[in-house]
């Protein structure tokens, strides 16, 4: 009888490595085929089918947008939506079959620009797909089963003219009340008389109500925006719980010593001018050398009470700054509001709980995936023991990330650039976060 406690102790010791292994973050091997899905599909009557965008619904289902091209007699494209189950297997019950549903037909040109087509889901599980044209954009809303939502627009479709849409990379954001917020920016030539900046960035915000109409309470007849005089590179935006929108953009070769511009719009579309002025003064007050100025932006993560964290790059590596609700930097965070790290950040996405999935490169090792803690440190319980990172072998600049609870589903359209014809290699994988929520310093 005395051997029973000893046997139980041995069993407990044997289980310890398993428990610690499950606490470590990395590839979720229960997803797809040992953690990966090579998304290959052909459709009868089409010369090429590409996977171009991905979203995850509140039930964990994965939605893939496909660009199906046919060139007889002239080239055009149809856009399809396919649903996968949370574990990556095809969902044969969606829209009547595993082939999905056709959303848009006869898109001219033969190839749909991946930046012009988006898919998203709202809290009710409804699916939103947007196609941006030169002078208009169309949004289609489906119910969770793949049928058109008749309560939205005309038979589930809203098409609105938009003279500012050409060359504007619009982003689609479903809001908790059922409304839809769209934002984007485009580069415009500046004025030479009187002499001014060579380029300007024009910002555009549009809000639709839950039935697809322009929201008359937002901005001017549903539209808002402003123009940034000194901006270089992309503009990143985020919506907070209260409906406000915060945006950031960088400029490494502009006259401002701040290198970073921040703007905030209220929930009604009005601009908070004091936020921009205070943020510029606060960033300029860091007195950073040129190589360490935050002049590139990749991601904004909202915090509590209106605070945001801005992630991006300097000439010397990556950074994160914490901005208070009034636009000033949080001087108690990092070094007077900024934390620098010695590797370049290529892209990033929120991971929940204040954490961030970060994609970057260290020295000569590109395409790495890190997990950053709420405090901005690298989570040592994710990835391998030496670098606390994973190497996917993907071009991380193409990666799209969506949350599936605590896990992250990663998708790449797998576009390959070569002199000849290189077919795309779309892939998906799923990541498990580590158990460490503090993280080491950057």
Coordinates of C-alpha atoms in Angstrom, one line a residue:
X1 CA 0.0 0.0 0.0
X2 CA 2.9 2.3 0.6
X3 CA 3.9 2.1 -3.1
X4 CA 0.7 4.0 -4.2
X5 CA 1.9 7.5 -3.1
X6 CA 5.3 6.8 -4.7
X7 CA 3.6 5.8 -8.0
X8 CA 1.5 8.9 -7.9
X9 CA 4.5 11.0 -7.4
X10 CA 6.3 9.4 -10.3
X11 CA 3.3 9.9 -12.5
X12 CA 3.1 13.6 -11.5
X13 CA 6.8 14.0 -12.3
X14 CA 6.3 12.4 -15.7
X15 CA 3.5 14.9 -16.5
X16 CA 5.5 18.0 -15.6
X17 CA 7.3 18.3 -19.0
X18 CA 4.0 17.9 -20.8
X19 CA 2.4 20.7 -18.7
X20 CA 5.4 23.0 -19.3
X21 CA 5.4 22.3 -23.0
X22 CA 1.7 23.1 -23.3
X23 CA 2.4 26.5 -21.6
X24 CA 5.0 27.4 -24.2
X25 CA 3.7 29.4 -27.2
X26 CA 4.2 28.4 -30.8
X27 CA 2.6 26.7 -33.8
X28 CA -0.7 25.0 -32.9
X29 CA -0.2 21.5 -34.4
X30 CA -3.9 20.7 -34.1
X31 CA -4.6 23.2 -36.9
X32 CA -4.8 22.0 -40.5
X33 CA -2.0 19.5 -41.4
X34 CA 0.4 19.6 -38.5
X35 CA -0.2 23.4 -38.0
X36 CA -0.4 24.6 -41.6
X37 CA -2.8 24.8 -44.5
X38 CA -1.6 25.2 -48.1
X39 CA -4.6 26.8 -49.6
X40 CA -4.9 25.6 -53.2
X41 CA -8.2 25.8 -55.1
X42 CA -9.4 25.6 -58.7
X43 CA -12.8 26.5 -60.1
X44 CA -14.3 25.3 -63.4
X45 CA -14.3 28.1 -66.0
X46 CA -11.5 30.2 -64.4
X47 CA -7.9 30.4 -65.5
X48 CA -6.6 31.3 -62.0
X49 CA -7.9 31.4 -58.4
X50 CA -6.1 33.4 -55.8
X51 CA -6.8 33.7 -52.0
X52 CA -6.4 37.4 -51.2
X53 CA -7.9 38.2 -47.8
X54 CA -8.9 36.5 -44.5
X55 CA -11.2 37.2 -41.5
X56 CA -12.3 35.3 -38.4
X57 CA -15.8 35.3 -37.1
X58 CA -16.9 35.5 -33.5
X59 CA -17.5 31.7 -33.5
X60 CA -13.9 31.0 -34.7
X61 CA -14.9 30.3 -38.3
X62 CA -12.3 31.4 -40.9
X63 CA -13.4 33.3 -44.1
X64 CA -11.3 33.4 -47.2
X65 CA -11.8 35.8 -50.1
X66 CA -10.9 34.4 -53.5
X67 CA -10.2 36.3 -56.7
X68 CA -11.3 34.0 -59.6
X69 CA -10.0 35.2 -63.0
X70 CA -11.3 34.4 -66.5
X71 CA -10.1 35.8 -69.8
X72 CA -12.6 34.7 -72.4
X73 CA -13.3 36.8 -74.4
X74 CA -11.9 39.6 -72.1
X75 CA -10.3 39.4 -68.7
X76 CA -12.5 39.9 -65.6
X77 CA -12.7 38.5 -62.1
X78 CA -15.4 37.2 -59.8
X79 CA -14.9 37.4 -56.0
X80 CA -15.9 34.3 -53.9
X81 CA -16.2 33.8 -50.2
X82 CA -15.3 30.5 -48.6
X83 CA -15.6 29.5 -45.0
X84 CA -13.4 27.1 -43.1
X85 CA -14.2 25.6 -39.7
X86 CA -12.1 26.8 -36.7
X87 CA -9.7 23.9 -37.1
X88 CA -9.1 24.8 -40.8
X89 CA -11.3 22.1 -42.5
X90 CA -13.7 23.3 -45.2
X91 CA -17.2 24.1 -44.0
X92 CA -19.6 22.2 -46.4
X93 CA -22.7 23.8 -44.7
X94 CA -21.8 27.4 -45.5
X95 CA -23.8 28.9 -48.4
X96 CA -24.9 25.5 -49.5
X97 CA -21.5 23.9 -50.1
X98 CA -17.8 24.0 -49.6
X99 CA -17.3 26.1 -52.7
X100 CA -18.7 29.1 -50.9
X101 CA -20.7 32.0 -52.4
X102 CA -20.0 34.5 -55.2
X103 CA -20.0 38.0 -53.9
X104 CA -19.0 40.3 -56.8
X105 CA -19.1 39.5 -60.5
X106 CA -17.4 40.8 -63.7
X107 CA -14.8 43.0 -61.9
X108 CA -13.0 44.5 -64.9
X109 CA -9.2 44.1 -65.4
X110 CA -8.9 40.4 -64.8
X111 CA -7.1 40.8 -61.4
X112 CA -8.6 42.3 -58.2
X113 CA -6.1 44.4 -56.3
X114 CA -5.9 42.8 -52.9
X115 CA -5.9 46.2 -51.2
X116 CA -9.3 47.0 -52.8
X117 CA -11.2 44.0 -51.4
X118 CA -11.7 43.3 -47.8
X119 CA -13.7 41.0 -45.6
X120 CA -14.7 41.5 -41.9
X121 CA -17.3 40.2 -39.4
X122 CA -19.3 42.0 -36.8
X123 CA -20.3 40.9 -33.3
X124 CA -23.5 39.3 -34.6
X125 CA -21.5 37.1 -36.9
X126 CA -22.6 38.9 -40.0
X127 CA -20.1 39.0 -42.8
X128 CA -19.1 42.3 -44.5
X129 CA -17.3 42.3 -47.9
X130 CA -16.1 45.6 -49.5
X131 CA -15.0 46.2 -53.1
X132 CA -13.4 49.6 -53.8
X133 CA -13.6 51.1 -57.2
X134 CA -12.2 54.3 -58.7
X135 CA -15.2 56.5 -58.0
X136 CA -17.3 54.3 -55.7
X137 CA -17.3 51.5 -53.2
X138 CA -19.7 48.6 -52.6
X139 CA -20.3 46.8 -49.3
X140 CA -22.2 43.5 -49.2
X141 CA -23.5 42.1 -45.9
X142 CA -24.3 38.4 -45.4
X143 CA -25.9 36.6 -42.5
X144 CA -23.7 33.9 -40.7
X145 CA -25.1 31.3 -43.1
X146 CA -23.9 33.1 -46.2
X147 CA -27.2 34.6 -47.3
X148 CA -27.6 38.2 -48.2
X149 CA -28.9 40.4 -45.3
X150 CA -32.0 42.0 -46.7
X151 CA -32.1 44.6 -43.9
X152 CA -28.9 46.2 -45.2
X153 CA -29.1 48.6 -48.2
X154 CA -30.8 47.2 -51.3
X155 CA -31.0 43.4 -50.9
X156 CA -27.9 43.3 -48.8
X157 CA -25.8 45.6 -51.0
X158 CA -24.7 49.3 -50.5
X159 CA -23.0 51.2 -53.3
X160 CA -21.9 54.7 -52.6
X161 CA -20.1 57.2 -54.9
X162 CA -16.8 58.4 -53.6
X163 CA -14.6 60.8 -55.6
X164 CA -11.9 60.4 -53.0
X165 CA -11.8 56.6 -53.2
X166 CA -9.3 56.3 -56.1
X167 CA -5.9 55.4 -54.7
X168 CA -7.3 55.5 -51.2
X169 CA -6.7 52.3 -49.2
X170 CA -10.0 52.1 -47.3
X171 CA -10.2 50.0 -44.2
X172 CA -13.5 48.4 -43.0
X173 CA -14.4 48.5 -39.3
X174 CA -17.7 47.0 -38.0
X175 CA -18.9 48.9 -34.9
X176 CA -20.6 47.4 -31.9
X177 CA -23.9 49.1 -32.6
X178 CA -24.1 47.6 -36.1
X179 CA -22.7 50.7 -37.9
X180 CA -19.7 50.6 -40.2
X181 CA -16.7 52.9 -40.1
X182 CA -14.4 53.2 -43.1
X183 CA -11.1 55.1 -43.1
X184 CA -8.2 55.6 -45.4
X185 CA -5.8 58.1 -46.9
X186 CA -4.2 59.0 -50.2
X187 CA -1.2 61.0 -51.2
X188 CA -1.7 64.2 -53.1
X189 CA 0.6 66.8 -54.7
X190 CA 1.2 69.8 -52.5
X191 CA 1.1 73.4 -53.4
X192 CA 4.1 75.2 -55.0
X193 CA 2.6 78.7 -54.7
X194 CA 3.4 79.7 -52.0
X195 CA 6.1 77.1 -51.5
X196 CA 5.0 74.2 -49.3
X197 CA 5.4 70.5 -48.8
X198 CA 5.8 68.5 -52.0
X199 CA 3.2 66.0 -50.9
X200 CA 0.1 66.0 -48.6
X201 CA -1.8 63.1 -47.1
X202 CA -5.6 63.5 -47.3
X203 CA -7.4 61.5 -44.6
X204 CA -11.0 60.3 -45.2
X205 CA -13.5 58.8 -42.7
X206 CA -17.0 57.6 -43.6
X207 CA -19.6 56.2 -41.3
X208 CA -22.6 54.1 -42.3
X209 CA -25.6 53.3 -40.0
X210 CA -26.7 49.7 -39.4
X211 CA -29.0 49.8 -42.4
X212 CA -26.3 51.0 -44.8
X213 CA -27.1 54.7 -44.9
X214 CA -24.6 57.5 -44.5
X215 CA -24.8 58.5 -40.8
X216 CA -26.0 62.2 -40.7
X217 CA -24.7 62.6 -37.2
X218 CA -21.1 61.9 -38.2
X219 CA -19.0 64.7 -39.5
X220 CA -20.7 66.4 -42.5
X221 CA -23.4 64.1 -43.9
X222 CA -21.5 61.0 -42.8
X223 CA -18.0 62.0 -43.8
X224 CA -15.0 63.5 -42.0
X225 CA -11.3 64.0 -42.6
X226 CA -8.3 66.4 -42.6
X227 CA -5.1 66.9 -44.5
X228 CA -1.6 66.3 -43.1
X229 CA 1.0 68.6 -44.5
X230 CA 4.1 66.6 -43.7
X231 CA 3.6 62.8 -44.0
X232 CA 5.7 60.1 -45.6
X233 CA 4.7 56.4 -45.7
X234 CA 1.4 54.8 -44.6
X235 CA -1.1 56.2 -42.2
X236 CA -2.4 53.8 -39.5
X237 CA -5.7 54.2 -37.7
X238 CA -7.6 52.5 -34.8
X239 CA -11.0 52.9 -33.4
X240 CA -11.5 52.8 -29.6
X241 CA -14.5 51.5 -27.6
X242 CA -16.0 54.9 -27.4
X243 CA -16.1 55.3 -31.1
X244 CA -13.1 57.8 -31.4
X245 CA -10.5 57.2 -34.0
X246 CA -6.8 57.7 -33.5
X247 CA -4.3 57.8 -36.4
X248 CA -0.6 58.1 -36.7
X249 CA 1.8 58.7 -39.5
X250 CA 5.6 59.2 -39.8
X251 CA 7.9 61.3 -41.9
X252 CA 11.6 60.7 -41.8
X253 CA 12.6 63.5 -44.2
X254 CA 10.2 66.2 -43.2
X255 CA 11.1 69.5 -41.5
X256 CA 9.5 68.5 -38.1
X257 CA 12.0 67.1 -35.6
X258 CA 9.2 65.0 -34.1
X259 CA 9.1 62.6 -37.1
X260 CA 5.6 61.4 -35.9
X261 CA 2.2 62.9 -36.3
X262 CA -0.9 61.9 -34.4
X263 CA -4.5 62.9 -34.9
X264 CA -7.7 62.0 -33.1
X265 CA -11.4 62.3 -34.1
X266 CA -14.3 62.1 -31.7
X267 CA -17.1 59.6 -32.1
X268 CA -19.1 62.2 -34.0
X269 CA -16.3 62.8 -36.6
X270 CA -15.1 66.1 -35.2
X271 CA -11.3 66.5 -35.0
X272 CA -9.5 67.0 -31.6
X273 CA -7.0 69.7 -32.6
X274 CA -5.4 69.9 -29.2
X275 CA -4.5 66.1 -29.4
X276 CA -2.3 66.7 -32.5
X277 CA -0.6 69.8 -31.1
X278 CA 0.2 68.2 -27.7
X279 CA 1.5 64.9 -29.3
X280 CA 3.9 66.7 -31.6
X281 CA 5.3 68.9 -28.8
X282 CA 5.6 65.8 -26.5
X283 CA 7.4 63.7 -29.1
X284 CA 9.7 66.6 -30.1
X285 CA 10.5 67.0 -26.5
X286 CA 12.2 63.6 -26.4
X287 CA 15.2 65.3 -28.2
X288 CA 16.1 62.1 -29.9
X289 CA 18.9 61.8 -32.4
X290 CA 17.8 61.4 -36.0
X291 CA 18.5 57.7 -36.1
X292 CA 16.1 57.1 -33.1
X293 CA 13.2 59.3 -34.2
X294 CA 9.9 57.4 -34.5
X295 CA 9.3 58.2 -38.2
X296 CA 7.5 55.1 -39.3
X297 CA 4.2 53.6 -38.0
X298 CA 3.0 50.0 -38.2
X299 CA 0.3 49.6 -35.6
X300 CA -1.8 51.4 -33.0
X301 CA -3.1 49.4 -30.0
X302 CA -5.8 51.0 -27.9
X303 CA -5.5 50.9 -24.1
X304 CA -7.8 51.8 -21.2
X305 CA -9.0 55.3 -20.6
X306 CA -8.3 56.5 -24.2
X307 CA -4.5 55.7 -24.1
X308 CA -2.9 54.2 -27.2
X309 CA 0.4 52.4 -27.9
X310 CA 2.0 53.3 -31.3
X311 CA 4.4 50.7 -32.8
X312 CA 6.8 51.4 -35.6
X313 CA 10.4 51.9 -36.7
X314 CA 13.3 54.3 -36.5
X315 CA 16.4 54.2 -38.7
X316 CA 18.1 52.1 -35.9
X317 CA 15.3 49.7 -35.2
X318 CA 11.8 49.4 -33.7
X319 CA 10.0 51.4 -31.1
X320 CA 6.8 51.6 -29.1
X321 CA 5.4 54.8 -27.5
X322 CA 2.5 55.2 -25.1
X323 CA 0.3 58.2 -25.7
X324 CA -2.1 59.5 -23.1
X325 CA -5.7 60.5 -23.7
X326 CA -4.8 64.2 -24.1
X327 CA -2.1 63.5 -26.7
X328 CA 1.0 63.8 -24.4
X329 CA 3.4 60.9 -23.9
X330 CA 3.1 58.8 -20.7
X331 CA 6.5 59.8 -19.1
X332 CA 6.2 56.8 -16.7
X333 CA 6.4 54.4 -19.6
X334 CA 9.8 53.2 -20.8
X335 CA 12.2 56.1 -21.2
X336 CA 10.0 59.2 -20.9
X337 CA 7.3 57.5 -23.0
X338 CA 9.2 55.5 -25.6
X339 CA 10.9 52.1 -25.6
X340 CA 13.4 51.2 -28.4
X341 CA 14.4 47.7 -29.5
X342 CA 17.2 46.6 -31.7
X343 CA 15.2 44.8 -34.4
X344 CA 13.1 46.0 -37.2
X345 CA 9.3 45.7 -37.0
X346 CA 7.8 44.8 -40.4
X347 CA 4.2 44.5 -39.2
X348 CA 2.1 43.8 -36.1
X349 CA -1.4 42.9 -34.9
X350 CA -3.2 43.0 -31.5
X351 CA -3.1 39.7 -29.6
X352 CA -5.6 40.6 -26.8
X353 CA -5.0 41.5 -23.2
X354 CA -2.7 44.3 -24.3
X355 CA -0.3 42.0 -26.0
X356 CA 0.9 42.3 -29.6
X357 CA 2.0 39.8 -32.3
X358 CA 5.1 41.4 -33.9
X359 CA 6.7 40.4 -37.2
X360 CA 10.2 41.5 -37.8
X361 CA 13.9 40.7 -38.5
X362 CA 17.0 40.5 -36.3
X363 CA 20.3 40.9 -38.0
X364 CA 20.3 38.5 -40.9
X365 CA 17.3 36.5 -39.7
X366 CA 14.2 37.8 -41.4
X367 CA 10.5 36.8 -41.1
X368 CA 10.4 36.2 -37.4
X369 CA 7.3 36.2 -35.2
X370 CA 7.5 37.6 -31.6
X371 CA 4.9 38.1 -28.9
X372 CA 5.2 41.4 -27.0
X373 CA 3.7 41.7 -23.5
X374 CA 1.5 44.5 -22.3
X375 CA 4.6 46.2 -20.9
X376 CA 6.3 46.1 -24.3
X377 CA 8.8 43.3 -23.6
X378 CA 9.4 40.1 -25.6
X379 CA 7.5 37.2 -24.2
X380 CA 10.1 34.5 -23.4
X381 CA 7.5 31.7 -23.2
X382 CA 6.8 32.1 -26.9
X383 CA 9.0 30.6 -29.7
X384 CA 12.3 29.0 -29.3
X385 CA 14.5 29.4 -26.2
X386 CA 17.3 31.3 -27.8
X387 CA 15.5 34.0 -29.7
X388 CA 12.0 33.7 -28.1
X389 CA 10.7 33.9 -31.7
X390 CA 9.5 31.7 -34.5
X391 CA 10.7 31.6 -38.1
X392 CA 7.8 31.0 -40.5
X393 CA 9.8 31.4 -43.7
X394 CA 6.9 33.7 -45.0
X395 CA 7.3 37.2 -46.3
X396 CA 5.9 38.8 -43.1
X397 CA 5.1 42.1 -44.9
X398 CA 2.2 40.2 -46.5
X399 CA 0.8 38.5 -43.4
X400 CA -2.8 39.1 -42.3
X401 CA -3.6 38.3 -38.6
X402 CA -7.0 37.6 -37.0
X403 CA -7.8 36.5 -33.5
X404 CA -9.5 33.2 -32.7
X405 CA -9.9 33.6 -28.9
X406 CA -6.4 33.6 -27.4
X407 CA -5.0 32.1 -30.6
X408 CA -4.0 33.9 -33.8
X409 CA -4.8 32.8 -37.3
X410 CA -2.1 33.9 -39.8
X411 CA -2.7 34.1 -43.5
X412 CA -0.5 35.0 -46.4
X413 CA -1.6 35.4 -50.0
X414 CA 1.9 34.1 -50.9
X415 CA 2.5 36.5 -53.7
X416 CA 5.9 35.8 -55.3
X417 CA 7.8 38.4 -57.3
X418 CA 10.0 37.0 -60.1
X419 CA 10.9 37.8 -63.7
X420 CA 8.6 35.0 -65.0
X421 CA 5.2 33.9 -64.0
X422 CA 5.2 32.8 -60.3
X423 CA 2.0 31.4 -59.0
X424 CA 1.0 32.5 -55.5
X425 CA 1.4 30.2 -52.6
X426 CA -1.3 31.1 -50.0
X427 CA -0.9 29.5 -46.6
X428 CA -2.5 29.6 -43.1
X429 CA -1.3 28.7 -39.7
X430 CA -2.4 29.2 -36.1
X431 CA -0.3 30.4 -33.2
X432 CA -0.7 29.7 -29.5
X433 CA 0.4 32.5 -27.1
X434 CA 2.9 31.8 -24.3
X435 CA 1.9 31.8 -20.6
X436 CA 4.2 34.7 -19.7
X437 CA 2.3 38.0 -19.6
X438 CA 5.2 40.2 -18.4
X439 CA 7.9 39.7 -20.9
X440 CA 11.6 40.7 -20.9
X441 CA 12.9 44.2 -21.8
X442 CA 13.2 44.9 -25.5

